[in-house]
Amino acid sequence: MGRDGGVSCLRRAEMNMMSVGGIESTPAPAPAPAPAPAPAPLDLDEVHVLAVDDSLVDRIVIERLLRITSCKVTAVDSGWRALEFLGLDNDKASAQLDRLKVDLIITDYCMPGMTGYELLKKIKESSNFREVPVVIMSSENVLTRIDRCLEEGAQDFLLKPVKLADVKRLRSHLATKDVKLSNGNKRKLPEDSDSVIITPPSPSLTISTESSPPLTISPDSSDSSSSSSPPLSPVEMFSSSPIDNDEDDDVLTSSPEESPIRRQKMRSPGLD
Amino acid sequence: MDALISQLQRQFRDHTISLYQQGFLDDQFTELKKLQDDGSPDFVAEVLSLFFEDCVKLISNMARALDQTTGAVDFSTVGASVHQLKGSSSSVGAKRVKALCVSFKDFCEAQNFEGCVRCLQQVDIEYKTLKSKLQDLFNLEKQIIQAGGIVPQVDIN
């Protein structure tokens, strides 16, 4: 555990060296509490959280809460260090830094120097990180404070002391949000292209931006994947409306009669 | 050996329950235990140890700020340290320490010197008491493990 006042866990230098975007790496085994001796490539499927709290005890606890819910954590002790980590403390735009993958920022409200609210504002003002959800933690249940933070764009407001259930809830929201964002500082989804590539649904995704099932489907299973994904749109140009309606629904209710049509579309020229 | 393990486990259980019943610990301590596993078997002890170090530092700050010989007492400085102590005691489930900090904070805001000094003394005693009781608890844990036993999960309810 980090005992210094600066960045604990993943060393900052390592973070800056890690490049993001397009790198396929095998997932690391469950992270051990001690910092890794060598910089490991960032697993694109792992959520990386930046935690900000001036209290060492709280930093250790939040760090552990996040790690237990399978997040990679960088914990810093002030808003300034957070901005420094994000590369927002001055105007120099670093090519490395805008590939920094931060999926969530969780910050204490009451901190000397820069409050969590001020940090929130700065993050929302930045082009690189304004899409990153920011969660505020506070020991005080002050409605005006909560409202102000939410108005400024905070994703959520947690009352301290933070519990495992709170973090699990955050984590589950992140899992579903991740998939919706296709660009910015997020990983690219396999179907993030214009070509109509039919890939099997990925088990790790929880929302239906998966592309349609493979070609060798039987009539029944053709509607096994709900999909409103773009890959089918060139195909849909040739379709009649019933299929379109299906594509819009999250839950596929297409009847077996339609599937042969879809299957035919999938085999239409230009796909293979 | 089994008799020894059972005895130690019973002591551990009783001691744990009494800590909760006497208000030394609250639900947040239970939450911390959830974060402990085979990969991090000493997590709770480590966090509490950091907390007690925090207590020493903050109480020293408060004492210095309440020292009238250096001039007028700056209650906001005292209050800032109290706020921090309240936060960390809350995070580890140190119920009595946290409760004291609440009163302490009120006295700071009221700029009540005697009240603050009294609270400072009480907080000092309280964290040391908790530290000693938890040390007993952690020692029991160690003894159980050394005797080849398993530390029981204690249901507080």
XYZ file of C-alpha atoms in Angstrom:
429
model
C 0.000 0.000 0.000
C 1.234 3.467 -0.755
C 2.295 5.324 2.301
C 3.640 8.438 0.662
C 1.539 11.447 -0.003
C 1.706 11.113 -3.733
C 0.542 8.540 -6.143
C 0.121 5.080 -4.781
C -0.462 1.807 -6.589
C 0.389 1.996 -10.240
C 3.372 4.237 -10.554
C 2.659 7.308 -12.568
C 5.597 6.839 -14.886
C 4.295 3.452 -15.803
C 0.877 4.828 -16.452
C 2.246 7.429 -18.813
C 4.191 4.858 -20.722
C 1.279 2.627 -21.296
C -0.263 3.200 -24.636
C -3.880 2.589 -25.193
C -6.022 1.833 -28.116
C -5.858 -1.258 -30.165
C -3.478 -3.197 -28.023
C -4.711 -6.653 -27.365
C -3.254 -8.074 -24.235
C -4.099 -11.117 -22.282
C -5.809 -10.120 -19.091
C -3.509 -10.013 -16.105
C -4.372 -12.277 -13.211
C -6.212 -10.756 -10.288
C -4.120 -7.808 -9.132
C -2.155 -8.324 -5.948
C -2.229 -5.556 -3.356
C 1.446 -4.693 -3.866
C 2.360 -2.560 -6.862
C 3.564 -4.484 -9.909
C 7.340 -4.470 -10.276
C 7.276 -3.957 -14.030
C 4.888 -1.856 -16.078
C 2.191 -4.096 -17.476
C 0.235 -3.129 -20.567
C -3.172 -1.816 -19.651
C -5.800 -4.446 -20.140
C -8.376 -2.720 -22.251
C -11.169 -4.641 -20.655
C -10.213 -3.541 -17.187
C -11.676 -0.448 -15.705
C -9.137 2.096 -14.581
C -10.178 4.383 -11.763
C -8.486 7.524 -10.541
C -9.237 7.987 -6.853
C -8.643 11.321 -5.145
C -8.675 11.750 -1.370
C -6.475 13.688 1.002
C -6.973 11.140 3.785
C -4.542 8.249 3.640
C -6.906 5.909 5.456
C -9.703 6.714 3.012
C -7.388 6.309 0.057
C -6.359 2.847 1.179
C -9.944 1.814 1.764
C -11.295 3.138 -1.536
C -8.372 1.600 -3.351
C -9.142 -1.795 -1.847
C -12.861 -1.440 -2.532
C -12.120 -0.727 -6.177
C -9.572 -3.490 -6.596
C -11.905 -6.014 -5.112
C -14.402 -5.052 -7.788
C -11.773 -5.678 -10.476
C -10.667 -2.156 -11.155
C -7.187 -0.909 -11.682
C -6.634 1.997 -9.335
C -4.436 5.040 -9.212
C -4.882 6.924 -5.957
C -3.689 10.484 -5.440
C -3.898 12.768 -2.462
C -5.093 16.020 -3.990
C -6.970 17.635 -6.843
C -3.701 19.081 -8.130
C -2.094 15.702 -8.323
C -5.162 14.392 -10.081
C -4.895 17.130 -12.708
C -1.202 16.457 -12.979
C -1.870 12.801 -13.556
C -4.429 13.587 -16.217
C -2.114 16.055 -17.880
C -4.498 18.911 -17.232
C -2.265 20.931 -14.961
C -0.751 22.905 -17.777
C -1.392 23.477 -21.418
C 1.122 21.129 -22.883
C -0.805 18.484 -24.728
C 1.132 15.304 -24.585
C 0.580 12.686 -27.229
C 1.041 9.975 -24.632
C -1.310 11.537 -22.194
C -4.285 11.829 -24.447
C -4.195 8.096 -24.746
C -4.456 7.735 -21.004
C -7.278 5.447 -20.156
C -9.325 6.612 -17.223
C -12.795 5.175 -16.938
C -13.896 6.747 -13.704
C -12.748 9.462 -11.373
C -13.853 9.224 -7.791
C -13.022 12.104 -5.528
C -13.561 13.318 -2.010
C -15.431 16.581 -1.750
C -13.701 18.206 1.220
C -10.036 18.551 0.425
C -7.598 21.321 1.247
C -6.468 23.408 -1.700
C -8.816 22.189 -4.376
C -12.171 20.726 -3.438
C -13.713 17.792 -5.237
C -16.215 20.190 -6.726
C -13.459 22.339 -8.217
C -11.760 19.252 -9.568
C -15.045 18.150 -11.096
C -15.389 21.476 -12.875
C -11.885 21.314 -14.277
C -12.447 17.803 -15.573
C -15.708 18.778 -17.224
C -13.960 21.726 -18.845
C -11.334 19.524 -20.441
C -11.889 18.112 -23.884
C -10.034 14.903 -23.154
C -11.761 13.941 -19.984
C -15.158 15.560 -19.877
C -16.781 12.287 -20.847
C -15.233 10.459 -17.926
C -17.782 9.908 -15.167
C -16.886 11.679 -11.942
C -18.213 10.482 -8.613
C -18.073 12.668 -5.525
C -17.694 11.257 -2.002
C -18.576 13.198 1.084
C -19.130 12.566 4.755
C -21.751 15.303 4.819
C -25.200 14.704 3.474
C -25.854 18.266 2.371
C -28.511 18.502 -0.277
C -27.287 21.772 -1.749
C -23.822 20.285 -2.063
C -25.149 17.188 -3.771
C -27.273 19.245 -6.146
C -24.404 21.518 -7.037
C -22.208 18.562 -7.900
C -24.845 16.823 -9.932
C -25.566 20.051 -11.799
C -21.918 20.376 -12.610
C -22.056 16.935 -14.191
C -21.127 14.532 -11.431
C -22.219 11.020 -12.196
C -23.035 10.082 -8.645
C -22.625 11.180 -5.073
C -21.538 8.697 -2.427
C -21.973 9.233 1.268
C -18.948 8.286 3.338
C -18.036 5.874 4.729
C -18.112 4.145 1.376
C -19.247 0.542 1.402
C -18.624 -2.375 -0.877
C -22.216 -2.260 -2.107
C -21.723 1.361 -3.231
C -18.667 0.496 -5.263
C -20.281 -2.580 -6.750
C -23.173 -0.439 -7.869
C -20.814 2.044 -9.494
C -18.961 -0.770 -11.155
C -22.095 -2.248 -12.659
C -23.063 1.140 -14.099
C -19.621 1.440 -15.619
C -19.914 -1.929 -17.288
C -23.028 -0.891 -19.128
C -21.865 2.635 -19.899
C -18.560 1.499 -21.309
C -20.140 -0.189 -24.226
C -22.157 2.815 -25.304
C -19.184 5.082 -25.732
C -17.329 4.088 -28.827
C -14.661 6.745 -28.951
C -12.928 9.245 -26.755
C -10.684 7.511 -24.346
C -12.456 4.217 -24.582
C -11.411 0.995 -26.142
C -12.554 0.302 -29.663
C -15.247 -2.287 -29.988
C -14.630 -4.997 -32.554
C -17.511 -3.894 -34.727
C -16.453 -0.312 -34.711
C -16.041 -0.140 -38.421
C -18.094 0.413 -41.486
C -17.663 -2.997 -42.949
C -20.374 -5.464 -42.277
C -18.525 -7.964 -40.223
C -20.614 -10.444 -38.437
C -18.915 -11.550 -35.279
C -20.286 -13.749 -32.557
C -21.576 -11.904 -29.515
C -18.839 -11.177 -27.035
C -19.630 -12.662 -23.632
C -18.131 -9.775 -21.715
C -20.435 -7.148 -23.126
C -23.621 -6.560 -21.288
C -25.525 -4.392 -23.679
C -26.649 -5.126 -27.156
C -24.190 -3.376 -29.341
C -22.985 -6.773 -30.345
C -23.231 -7.564 -33.962
C -25.505 -10.213 -35.275
C -24.919 -13.901 -34.920
C -22.791 -15.822 -37.392
C -23.972 -16.903 -40.779
C -24.640 -20.503 -39.984
C -27.597 -19.834 -37.840
C -30.749 -21.787 -37.713
C -34.058 -19.929 -38.027
C -34.617 -20.029 -34.308
C -31.310 -18.701 -33.236
C -31.141 -15.985 -35.784
C -32.911 -13.771 -33.366
C -30.696 -14.723 -30.514
C -28.821 -11.514 -30.609
C -30.590 -8.258 -30.276
C -28.868 -5.800 -32.429
C -29.317 -2.275 -33.508
C -25.753 -2.190 -34.661
C -24.677 -0.245 -37.706
C -23.067 -3.230 -39.457
C -26.434 -4.303 -40.684
C -27.447 -0.995 -42.102
C -26.020 -1.462 -45.601
C -27.890 -4.704 -45.649
C -31.004 -3.105 -44.361
C -31.122 -0.867 -47.359
C -32.367 -3.855 -49.239
C -34.740 -4.951 -46.585
C -38.319 -4.272 -46.001
C -39.400 -2.579 -42.826
C -40.196 -5.601 -40.618
C -36.526 -6.299 -40.246
C -35.786 -2.702 -39.430
C -38.221 -2.774 -36.603
C -36.516 -5.783 -35.232
C -33.153 -4.159 -35.345
C -34.412 -1.315 -33.265
C -35.723 -3.455 -30.503
C -33.470 -4.641 -27.786
C -35.401 -7.787 -27.456
C -35.718 -9.632 -30.648
C -39.145 -10.836 -31.369
C -38.680 -11.686 -34.978
C -40.678 -14.631 -36.081
C -39.035 -17.514 -37.838
C -40.360 -16.370 -41.223
C -38.186 -13.327 -41.168
C -34.998 -15.092 -40.432
C -34.542 -16.674 -43.822
C -34.745 -13.171 -45.253
C -32.120 -11.936 -42.858
C -29.946 -14.886 -43.495
C -30.218 -14.181 -47.149
C -29.225 -10.599 -46.589
C -26.214 -11.637 -44.695
C -25.064 -13.630 -47.596
C -25.571 -10.867 -50.031
C -22.549 -9.854 -52.015
C -20.160 -7.450 -50.518
C -20.319 -9.022 -47.118
C -17.699 -11.679 -47.431
C -4.810 -28.822 20.336
C -8.461 -28.856 19.365
C -9.488 -27.803 22.841
C -7.054 -24.919 22.642
C -8.373 -23.859 19.234
C -11.964 -23.982 20.450
C -11.102 -21.957 23.466
C -9.283 -19.347 21.399
C -12.125 -19.197 18.938
C -14.592 -18.686 21.742
C -12.500 -15.903 23.174
C -12.215 -14.311 19.762
C -15.954 -14.478 19.272
C -16.717 -13.053 22.688
C -14.204 -10.291 22.347
C -15.499 -9.299 18.935
C -19.091 -9.227 20.099
C -18.256 -7.141 23.134
C -16.402 -4.588 20.997
C -19.549 -4.044 18.980
C -21.907 -4.167 21.930
C -19.889 -1.665 23.905
C -19.892 0.671 20.952
C -16.214 0.579 20.146
C -16.855 -0.668 16.635
C -19.666 -0.232 14.185
C -20.884 -1.549 10.879
C -18.048 0.021 8.927
C -15.567 -2.273 10.678
C -17.652 -5.167 9.404
C -17.408 -3.654 5.929
C -13.618 -3.586 6.223
C -13.586 -7.258 7.138
C -15.353 -7.968 3.860
C -12.339 -6.538 2.064
C -9.972 -8.969 3.708
C -9.221 -12.251 2.021
C -6.447 -14.782 1.543
C -4.730 -12.386 -0.832
C -4.872 -9.581 1.739
C -5.073 -11.389 5.088
C -3.895 -8.418 7.157
C -5.889 -5.719 5.463
C -7.960 -4.751 8.497
C -4.971 -4.693 10.826
C -3.036 -2.556 8.341
C -5.785 -0.015 7.874
C -6.355 0.257 11.610
C -2.653 0.706 12.130
C -2.687 3.623 9.686
C -5.681 5.009 11.487
C -3.907 4.947 14.839
C -0.903 6.709 13.309
C -3.337 9.311 12.013
C -4.735 9.688 15.534
C -1.307 10.396 16.963
C -0.566 13.001 14.325
C -3.927 14.750 14.446
C -4.170 14.806 18.227
C -0.728 16.331 18.339
C -1.906 19.006 15.867
C -4.959 19.714 17.964
C -2.925 19.949 21.154
C -0.585 22.410 19.512
C -3.469 24.486 18.194
C -5.086 24.504 21.641
C -1.905 25.613 23.322
C -2.709 29.008 24.727
C 0.878 29.853 25.535
C 1.571 30.518 21.875
C -1.178 33.097 21.599
C -4.862 33.061 20.776
C -6.320 29.667 20.022
C -7.152 29.160 16.374
C -10.318 27.096 16.567
C -10.518 26.644 12.836
C -7.171 24.860 12.850
C -8.388 22.613 15.620
C -11.612 22.081 13.716
C -9.766 21.074 10.570
C -7.910 18.323 12.422
C -11.083 17.205 14.140
C -12.787 16.997 10.767
C -10.025 14.763 9.455
C -10.128 12.533 12.497
C -13.883 12.278 12.242
C -13.508 11.186 8.641
C -10.946 8.491 9.191
C -12.604 7.134 12.336
C -15.812 6.884 10.354
C -14.032 5.032 7.561
C -12.657 2.336 9.865
C -15.677 1.922 12.108
C -14.146 3.457 15.225
C -17.548 4.385 16.609
C -16.642 5.997 19.919
C -13.820 8.044 18.452
C -16.142 9.276 15.748
C -18.848 10.225 18.250
C -16.319 12.194 20.264
C -15.224 14.028 17.139
C -18.801 15.130 16.555
C -18.947 16.764 19.993
C -15.450 18.092 19.543
C -16.430 19.748 16.289
C -19.375 21.448 17.977
C -17.097 22.836 20.673
C -14.709 24.141 18.044
C -17.497 25.895 16.233
C -18.700 27.374 19.507
C -15.104 28.341 20.276
C -15.486 26.655 23.639
C -11.968 26.225 24.938
C -12.720 24.029 27.955
C -14.993 21.842 25.879
C -12.265 21.385 23.306
C -9.619 20.532 25.853
C -11.920 17.988 27.467
C -12.684 16.409 24.105
C -9.025 16.284 23.252
C -8.283 14.347 26.428
C -11.165 11.989 25.825
C -10.223 11.350 22.206
C -6.705 10.536 23.302
C -7.941 7.993 25.847
C -10.512 6.580 23.453
C -8.219 5.823 20.553
C -5.673 4.242 22.874
C -8.344 2.057 24.428
C -9.544 0.936 21.024
C -6.009 0.284 19.914
C -5.345 -1.938 22.901
C -8.588 -3.885 22.502
C -8.002 -4.428 18.808
C -4.481 -5.555 19.517
C -5.961 -8.259 21.770
C -8.304 -9.234 18.976
C -5.583 -9.446 16.352
C -3.421 -11.445 18.754
C -6.232 -13.943 19.227
C -6.474 -14.243 15.462
C -2.783 -14.980 15.203
C -2.935 -17.551 17.964
C -5.837 -19.339 16.364
C -4.016 -19.521 13.047
C -0.802 -20.640 14.677
C -2.671 -23.379 16.493
C -3.910 -24.534 13.107
C -7.442 -23.258 13.475
C -9.654 -21.029 11.418
C -10.662 -17.564 12.547
C -14.449 -17.709 12.977
C -16.799 -15.382 11.137
C -18.658 -13.594 13.875
C -22.222 -12.635 13.195
C -22.757 -9.394 15.046
C -26.516 -9.498 14.865
